[in-house]
């Protein structure tokens, strides 16, 4: 009993230490982005300069946080480089990032998904909105991609596309505008989130639907899909 009690204390101590390290690391990563921590493990980065404004919110508790940070850093630097170029435009450039987070399955055999929604106005004909999604298999400590999510011979897009098409038509009222070749192209399904009940696919402005429809998403019930390859 004494050994068992000691082992329990050791495990508890390790968990507390890992949690403390994660919290400290999150604060450090947020500070490196010139942000401040908010409730719910969210980092908020806000910059207002003479030629642009930037407002980013992203979670700091994602299992593969470095992938999120790398993507945001790349896009932030690209935006600032463009915004600092001489321009006759009188309206400041703008970049906004908002986030949704999802989980599936009970820990430790769970997945985490983070979906970034990015908006940029850099003086083009119209602002642009797109998504970048990250999904991580926590139990096996590896990213999940569309290519690894389903069995290789499942021909899963034959099932996914009609459901996505119907959902987008219901949301937008646009019918018959998605070419079959586009709807069956795996490159359009790279951004997704996994929940216990569905796989949600995200499409940037002008992807699948006309640009006027904006950025969209469609939910496909997991009961309609082959078993996800998460084990």
mmCIF file of C-alpha atoms in Angstrom:
data_model
loop_
_atom_site.group_PDB
_atom_site.id
_atom_site.type_symbol
_atom_site.label_atom_id
_atom_site.label_comp_id
_atom_site.label_asym_id
_atom_site.label_seq_id
_atom_site.Cartn_x
_atom_site.Cartn_y
_atom_site.Cartn_z
ATOM 1 C CA UNK A 1 0.000 0.000 0.000
ATOM 2 C CA UNK A 2 2.833 2.359 0.815
ATOM 3 C CA UNK A 3 4.507 1.716 -2.569
ATOM 4 C CA UNK A 4 1.177 2.172 -4.345
ATOM 5 C CA UNK A 5 0.627 5.458 -2.530
ATOM 6 C CA UNK A 6 4.116 6.621 -3.461
ATOM 7 C CA UNK A 7 3.570 5.688 -7.099
ATOM 8 C CA UNK A 8 0.335 7.657 -7.130
ATOM 9 C CA UNK A 9 2.099 10.693 -5.730
ATOM 10 C CA UNK A 10 4.842 10.391 -8.341
ATOM 11 C CA UNK A 11 2.340 10.180 -11.206
ATOM 12 C CA UNK A 12 0.422 13.134 -9.797
ATOM 13 C CA UNK A 13 3.652 15.087 -9.503
ATOM 14 C CA UNK A 14 4.592 14.338 -13.110
ATOM 15 C CA UNK A 15 1.174 15.474 -14.343
ATOM 16 C CA UNK A 16 1.391 18.695 -12.346
ATOM 17 C CA UNK A 17 4.909 19.328 -13.650
ATOM 18 C CA UNK A 18 3.857 18.723 -17.262
ATOM 19 C CA UNK A 19 0.872 21.012 -16.823
ATOM 20 C CA UNK A 20 3.052 23.737 -15.311
ATOM 21 C CA UNK A 21 5.563 23.426 -18.154
ATOM 22 C CA UNK A 22 2.758 23.612 -20.733
ATOM 23 C CA UNK A 23 1.260 26.720 -19.115
ATOM 24 C CA UNK A 24 4.655 28.411 -18.928
ATOM 25 C CA UNK A 25 5.411 27.462 -22.525
ATOM 26 C CA UNK A 26 2.082 28.839 -23.717
ATOM 27 C CA UNK A 27 2.737 32.173 -22.023
ATOM 28 C CA UNK A 28 6.220 32.308 -23.566
ATOM 29 C CA UNK A 29 4.914 31.523 -27.054
ATOM 30 C CA UNK A 30 2.200 34.150 -26.711
ATOM 31 C CA UNK A 31 4.698 36.758 -25.525
ATOM 32 C CA UNK A 32 6.939 35.926 -28.497
ATOM 33 C CA UNK A 33 4.020 36.900 -30.751
ATOM 34 C CA UNK A 34 3.652 40.172 -28.772
ATOM 35 C CA UNK A 35 0.371 38.906 -27.398
ATOM 36 C CA UNK A 36 -1.351 38.641 -24.044
ATOM 37 C CA UNK A 37 -2.969 35.580 -22.509
ATOM 38 C CA UNK A 38 -6.736 35.609 -22.078
ATOM 39 C CA UNK A 39 -9.183 33.238 -20.416
ATOM 40 C CA UNK A 40 -9.491 29.781 -21.916
ATOM 41 C CA UNK A 41 -5.816 29.502 -22.937
ATOM 42 C CA UNK A 42 -6.263 32.022 -25.745
ATOM 43 C CA UNK A 43 -3.482 34.316 -26.929
ATOM 44 C CA UNK A 44 -4.610 37.728 -28.193
ATOM 45 C CA UNK A 45 -2.321 39.712 -30.462
ATOM 46 C CA UNK A 46 -3.417 43.222 -31.414
ATOM 47 C CA UNK A 47 -1.384 45.735 -33.389
ATOM 48 C CA UNK A 48 -2.480 49.120 -34.694
ATOM 49 C CA UNK A 49 0.085 50.885 -36.884
ATOM 50 C CA UNK A 50 -0.207 53.812 -39.261
ATOM 51 C CA UNK A 51 -0.798 51.594 -42.294
ATOM 52 C CA UNK A 52 -2.495 48.518 -40.878
ATOM 53 C CA UNK A 53 -4.376 46.849 -38.052
ATOM 54 C CA UNK A 54 -3.970 43.249 -36.973
ATOM 55 C CA UNK A 55 -6.033 41.255 -34.490
ATOM 56 C CA UNK A 56 -5.238 37.586 -33.865
ATOM 57 C CA UNK A 57 -6.719 35.136 -31.402
ATOM 58 C CA UNK A 58 -5.513 31.553 -31.200
ATOM 59 C CA UNK A 59 -5.428 28.760 -28.585
ATOM 60 C CA UNK A 60 -2.218 27.914 -26.776
ATOM 61 C CA UNK A 61 -3.218 24.449 -25.567
ATOM 62 C CA UNK A 62 -3.231 22.613 -28.899
ATOM 63 C CA UNK A 63 -1.159 19.429 -28.798
ATOM 64 C CA UNK A 64 0.883 20.436 -31.871
ATOM 65 C CA UNK A 65 1.119 24.118 -30.989
ATOM 66 C CA UNK A 66 4.309 24.756 -32.961
ATOM 67 C CA UNK A 67 2.509 24.004 -36.236
ATOM 68 C CA UNK A 68 -0.086 26.677 -35.424
ATOM 69 C CA UNK A 69 2.573 29.192 -34.394
ATOM 70 C CA UNK A 70 4.615 28.577 -37.546
ATOM 71 C CA UNK A 71 1.598 29.135 -39.785
ATOM 72 C CA UNK A 72 0.506 32.299 -37.981
ATOM 73 C CA UNK A 73 4.040 33.695 -37.930
ATOM 74 C CA UNK A 74 4.456 33.132 -41.660
ATOM 75 C CA UNK A 75 1.165 34.828 -42.487
ATOM 76 C CA UNK A 76 1.717 37.682 -40.058
ATOM 77 C CA UNK A 77 5.150 38.450 -41.501
ATOM 78 C CA UNK A 78 3.837 38.284 -45.052
ATOM 79 C CA UNK A 79 0.984 40.626 -44.196
ATOM 80 C CA UNK A 80 3.251 43.148 -42.468
ATOM 81 C CA UNK A 81 5.679 43.128 -45.406
ATOM 82 C CA UNK A 82 2.847 43.997 -47.793
ATOM 83 C CA UNK A 83 1.262 46.523 -45.428
ATOM 84 C CA UNK A 84 4.536 48.420 -45.009
ATOM 85 C CA UNK A 85 5.018 48.924 -48.747
ATOM 86 C CA UNK A 86 4.237 52.416 -50.095
ATOM 87 C CA UNK A 87 0.586 52.707 -51.111
ATOM 88 C CA UNK A 88 -1.846 55.360 -52.322
ATOM 89 C CA UNK A 89 -4.606 53.625 -50.387
ATOM 90 C CA UNK A 90 -6.073 55.744 -47.578
ATOM 91 C CA UNK A 91 -7.656 52.872 -45.663
ATOM 92 C CA UNK A 92 -5.363 50.792 -43.414
ATOM 93 C CA UNK A 93 -4.742 47.188 -44.363
ATOM 94 C CA UNK A 94 -6.372 44.656 -42.061
ATOM 95 C CA UNK A 95 -5.668 41.125 -40.871
ATOM 96 C CA UNK A 96 -7.917 39.248 -38.444
ATOM 97 C CA UNK A 97 -7.671 35.681 -37.164
ATOM 98 C CA UNK A 98 -10.345 33.921 -35.127
ATOM 99 C CA UNK A 99 -10.321 30.333 -33.919
ATOM 100 C CA UNK A 100 -12.565 27.357 -33.236
ATOM 101 C CA UNK A 101 -11.404 24.309 -31.295
ATOM 102 C CA UNK A 102 -12.870 20.792 -31.286
ATOM 103 C CA UNK A 103 -12.155 17.463 -29.607
ATOM 104 C CA UNK A 104 -13.328 13.922 -30.168
ATOM 105 C CA UNK A 105 -13.149 10.829 -28.012
ATOM 106 C CA UNK A 106 -12.261 10.553 -24.328
ATOM 107 C CA UNK A 107 -8.665 11.291 -23.277
ATOM 108 C CA UNK A 108 -6.095 9.955 -23.840
ATOM 109 C CA UNK A 109 -7.368 8.424 -27.092
ATOM 110 C CA UNK A 110 -8.703 11.710 -28.361
ATOM 111 C CA UNK A 111 -8.184 14.066 -31.266
ATOM 112 C CA UNK A 112 -7.810 17.816 -31.095
ATOM 113 C CA UNK A 113 -8.714 20.124 -33.960
ATOM 114 C CA UNK A 114 -7.964 23.828 -34.299
ATOM 115 C CA UNK A 115 -9.513 25.817 -37.134
ATOM 116 C CA UNK A 116 -8.127 29.258 -37.911
ATOM 117 C CA UNK A 117 -10.330 31.648 -39.887
ATOM 118 C CA UNK A 118 -8.170 34.289 -41.534
ATOM 119 C CA UNK A 119 -9.384 37.571 -43.013
ATOM 120 C CA UNK A 120 -7.089 39.868 -44.977
ATOM 121 C CA UNK A 121 -7.707 43.158 -46.714
ATOM 122 C CA UNK A 122 -4.538 44.209 -48.515
ATOM 123 C CA UNK A 123 -5.966 46.492 -51.166
ATOM 124 C CA UNK A 124 -7.199 43.945 -53.683
ATOM 125 C CA UNK A 125 -10.539 43.999 -55.435
ATOM 126 C CA UNK A 126 -12.096 42.528 -52.312
ATOM 127 C CA UNK A 127 -10.959 41.185 -48.930
ATOM 128 C CA UNK A 128 -10.117 37.492 -48.693
ATOM 129 C CA UNK A 129 -11.205 34.954 -46.099
ATOM 130 C CA UNK A 130 -9.865 31.428 -45.794
ATOM 131 C CA UNK A 131 -9.368 28.625 -43.286
ATOM 132 C CA UNK A 132 -6.401 26.679 -42.007
ATOM 133 C CA UNK A 133 -7.204 23.617 -39.918
ATOM 134 C CA UNK A 134 -4.959 21.420 -37.797
ATOM 135 C CA UNK A 135 -5.958 18.044 -36.363
ATOM 136 C CA UNK A 136 -3.817 15.957 -34.037
ATOM 137 C CA UNK A 137 -4.123 12.360 -32.852
ATOM 138 C CA UNK A 138 -3.250 12.813 -29.187
ATOM 139 C CA UNK A 139 -2.997 9.108 -28.370
ATOM 140 C CA UNK A 140 -0.488 8.410 -31.148
ATOM 141 C CA UNK A 141 1.126 11.856 -31.078
ATOM 142 C CA UNK A 142 0.880 12.577 -34.787
ATOM 143 C CA UNK A 143 -0.921 15.020 -37.086
ATOM 144 C CA UNK A 144 -3.992 13.780 -38.932
ATOM 145 C CA UNK A 145 -4.330 14.592 -42.638
ATOM 146 C CA UNK A 146 -7.111 13.886 -45.092
ATOM 147 C CA UNK A 147 -4.899 11.267 -46.721
ATOM 148 C CA UNK A 148 -4.422 9.372 -43.440
ATOM 149 C CA UNK A 149 -7.951 9.839 -42.087
ATOM 150 C CA UNK A 150 -9.606 7.159 -44.234
ATOM 151 C CA UNK A 151 -8.574 3.776 -45.652
ATOM 152 C CA UNK A 152 -6.663 4.341 -48.914
ATOM 153 C CA UNK A 153 -9.134 2.331 -51.016
ATOM 154 C CA UNK A 154 -12.309 3.764 -49.481
ATOM 155 C CA UNK A 155 -13.160 6.199 -52.337
ATOM 156 C CA UNK A 156 -14.614 8.281 -49.552
ATOM 157 C CA UNK A 157 -15.190 11.401 -51.651
ATOM 158 C CA UNK A 158 -17.962 9.576 -53.486
ATOM 159 C CA UNK A 159 -19.778 9.723 -50.149
ATOM 160 C CA UNK A 160 -18.503 13.061 -48.857
ATOM 161 C CA UNK A 161 -19.121 15.224 -51.918
ATOM 162 C CA UNK A 162 -22.922 14.732 -52.199
ATOM 163 C CA UNK A 163 -23.351 15.465 -48.486
ATOM 164 C CA UNK A 164 -21.133 18.560 -48.673
ATOM 165 C CA UNK A 165 -22.902 19.739 -51.813
ATOM 166 C CA UNK A 166 -26.339 19.386 -50.233
ATOM 167 C CA UNK A 167 -25.243 21.169 -47.047
ATOM 168 C CA UNK A 168 -23.681 24.091 -48.935
ATOM 169 C CA UNK A 169 -26.743 24.401 -51.179
ATOM 170 C CA UNK A 170 -28.964 24.471 -48.097
ATOM 171 C CA UNK A 171 -26.846 27.198 -46.486
ATOM 172 C CA UNK A 172 -26.369 29.444 -49.523
ATOM 173 C CA UNK A 173 -29.287 28.742 -51.844
ATOM 174 C CA UNK A 174 -26.792 28.217 -54.687
ATOM 175 C CA UNK A 175 -27.533 25.062 -56.657
ATOM 176 C CA UNK A 176 -25.600 23.316 -59.397
ATOM 177 C CA UNK A 177 -22.534 25.560 -59.069
ATOM 178 C CA UNK A 178 -19.977 23.001 -57.839
ATOM 179 C CA UNK A 179 -18.299 21.160 -60.690
ATOM 180 C CA UNK A 180 -18.084 17.422 -60.081
ATOM 181 C CA UNK A 181 -14.338 17.513 -60.725
ATOM 182 C CA UNK A 182 -13.904 20.094 -57.963
ATOM 183 C CA UNK A 183 -16.202 18.254 -55.584
ATOM 184 C CA UNK A 184 -14.197 15.048 -55.986
ATOM 185 C CA UNK A 185 -10.803 16.740 -55.723
ATOM 186 C CA UNK A 186 -9.104 15.857 -52.398
ATOM 187 C CA UNK A 187 -7.197 19.150 -52.386
ATOM 188 C CA UNK A 188 -10.439 20.904 -51.406
ATOM 189 C CA UNK A 189 -10.869 18.779 -48.276
ATOM 190 C CA UNK A 190 -7.562 19.373 -46.522
ATOM 191 C CA UNK A 191 -9.049 21.632 -43.839
ATOM 192 C CA UNK A 192 -11.280 19.720 -41.453
ATOM 193 C CA UNK A 193 -12.152 19.218 -37.804
ATOM 194 C CA UNK A 194 -13.220 16.015 -36.082
ATOM 195 C CA UNK A 195 -15.963 15.794 -33.463
ATOM 196 C CA UNK A 196 -17.603 12.759 -31.893
ATOM 197 C CA UNK A 197 -20.463 13.012 -34.395
ATOM 198 C CA UNK A 198 -19.066 14.556 -37.574
ATOM 199 C CA UNK A 199 -16.157 15.599 -39.722
ATOM 200 C CA UNK A 200 -16.516 19.295 -40.555
ATOM 201 C CA UNK A 201 -14.895 20.493 -43.780
ATOM 202 C CA UNK A 202 -13.895 24.131 -44.304
ATOM 203 C CA UNK A 203 -13.675 25.934 -47.633
ATOM 204 C CA UNK A 204 -12.067 29.296 -48.267
ATOM 205 C CA UNK A 205 -13.645 32.110 -50.231
ATOM 206 C CA UNK A 206 -13.920 31.054 -53.887
ATOM 207 C CA UNK A 207 -13.249 27.393 -53.084
ATOM 208 C CA UNK A 208 -16.008 25.135 -54.453
ATOM 209 C CA UNK A 209 -18.493 28.035 -54.429
ATOM 210 C CA UNK A 210 -18.290 31.458 -56.125
ATOM 211 C CA UNK A 211 -16.310 34.060 -54.219
ATOM 212 C CA UNK A 212 -19.467 35.999 -53.336
ATOM 213 C CA UNK A 213 -20.558 33.085 -51.131
ATOM 214 C CA UNK A 214 -17.639 33.779 -48.791
ATOM 215 C CA UNK A 215 -15.885 31.176 -46.683
ATOM 216 C CA UNK A 216 -18.044 28.166 -45.891
ATOM 217 C CA UNK A 217 -18.105 24.884 -43.990
ATOM 218 C CA UNK A 218 -20.076 21.666 -44.261
ATOM 219 C CA UNK A 219 -20.642 18.903 -41.739
ATOM 220 C CA UNK A 220 -20.546 15.224 -42.720
ATOM 221 C CA UNK A 221 -21.966 12.781 -40.129
ATOM 222 C CA UNK A 222 -19.484 10.135 -39.062
ATOM 223 C CA UNK A 223 -22.224 7.531 -39.440
ATOM 224 C CA UNK A 224 -22.079 8.151 -43.207
ATOM 225 C CA UNK A 225 -18.317 7.605 -43.347
ATOM 226 C CA UNK A 226 -16.076 4.569 -43.072
ATOM 227 C CA UNK A 227 -14.349 4.226 -39.683
ATOM 228 C CA UNK A 228 -11.737 6.919 -39.192
ATOM 229 C CA UNK A 229 -8.151 5.654 -39.182
ATOM 230 C CA UNK A 230 -7.233 6.923 -35.729
ATOM 231 C CA UNK A 231 -5.893 3.717 -34.201
#
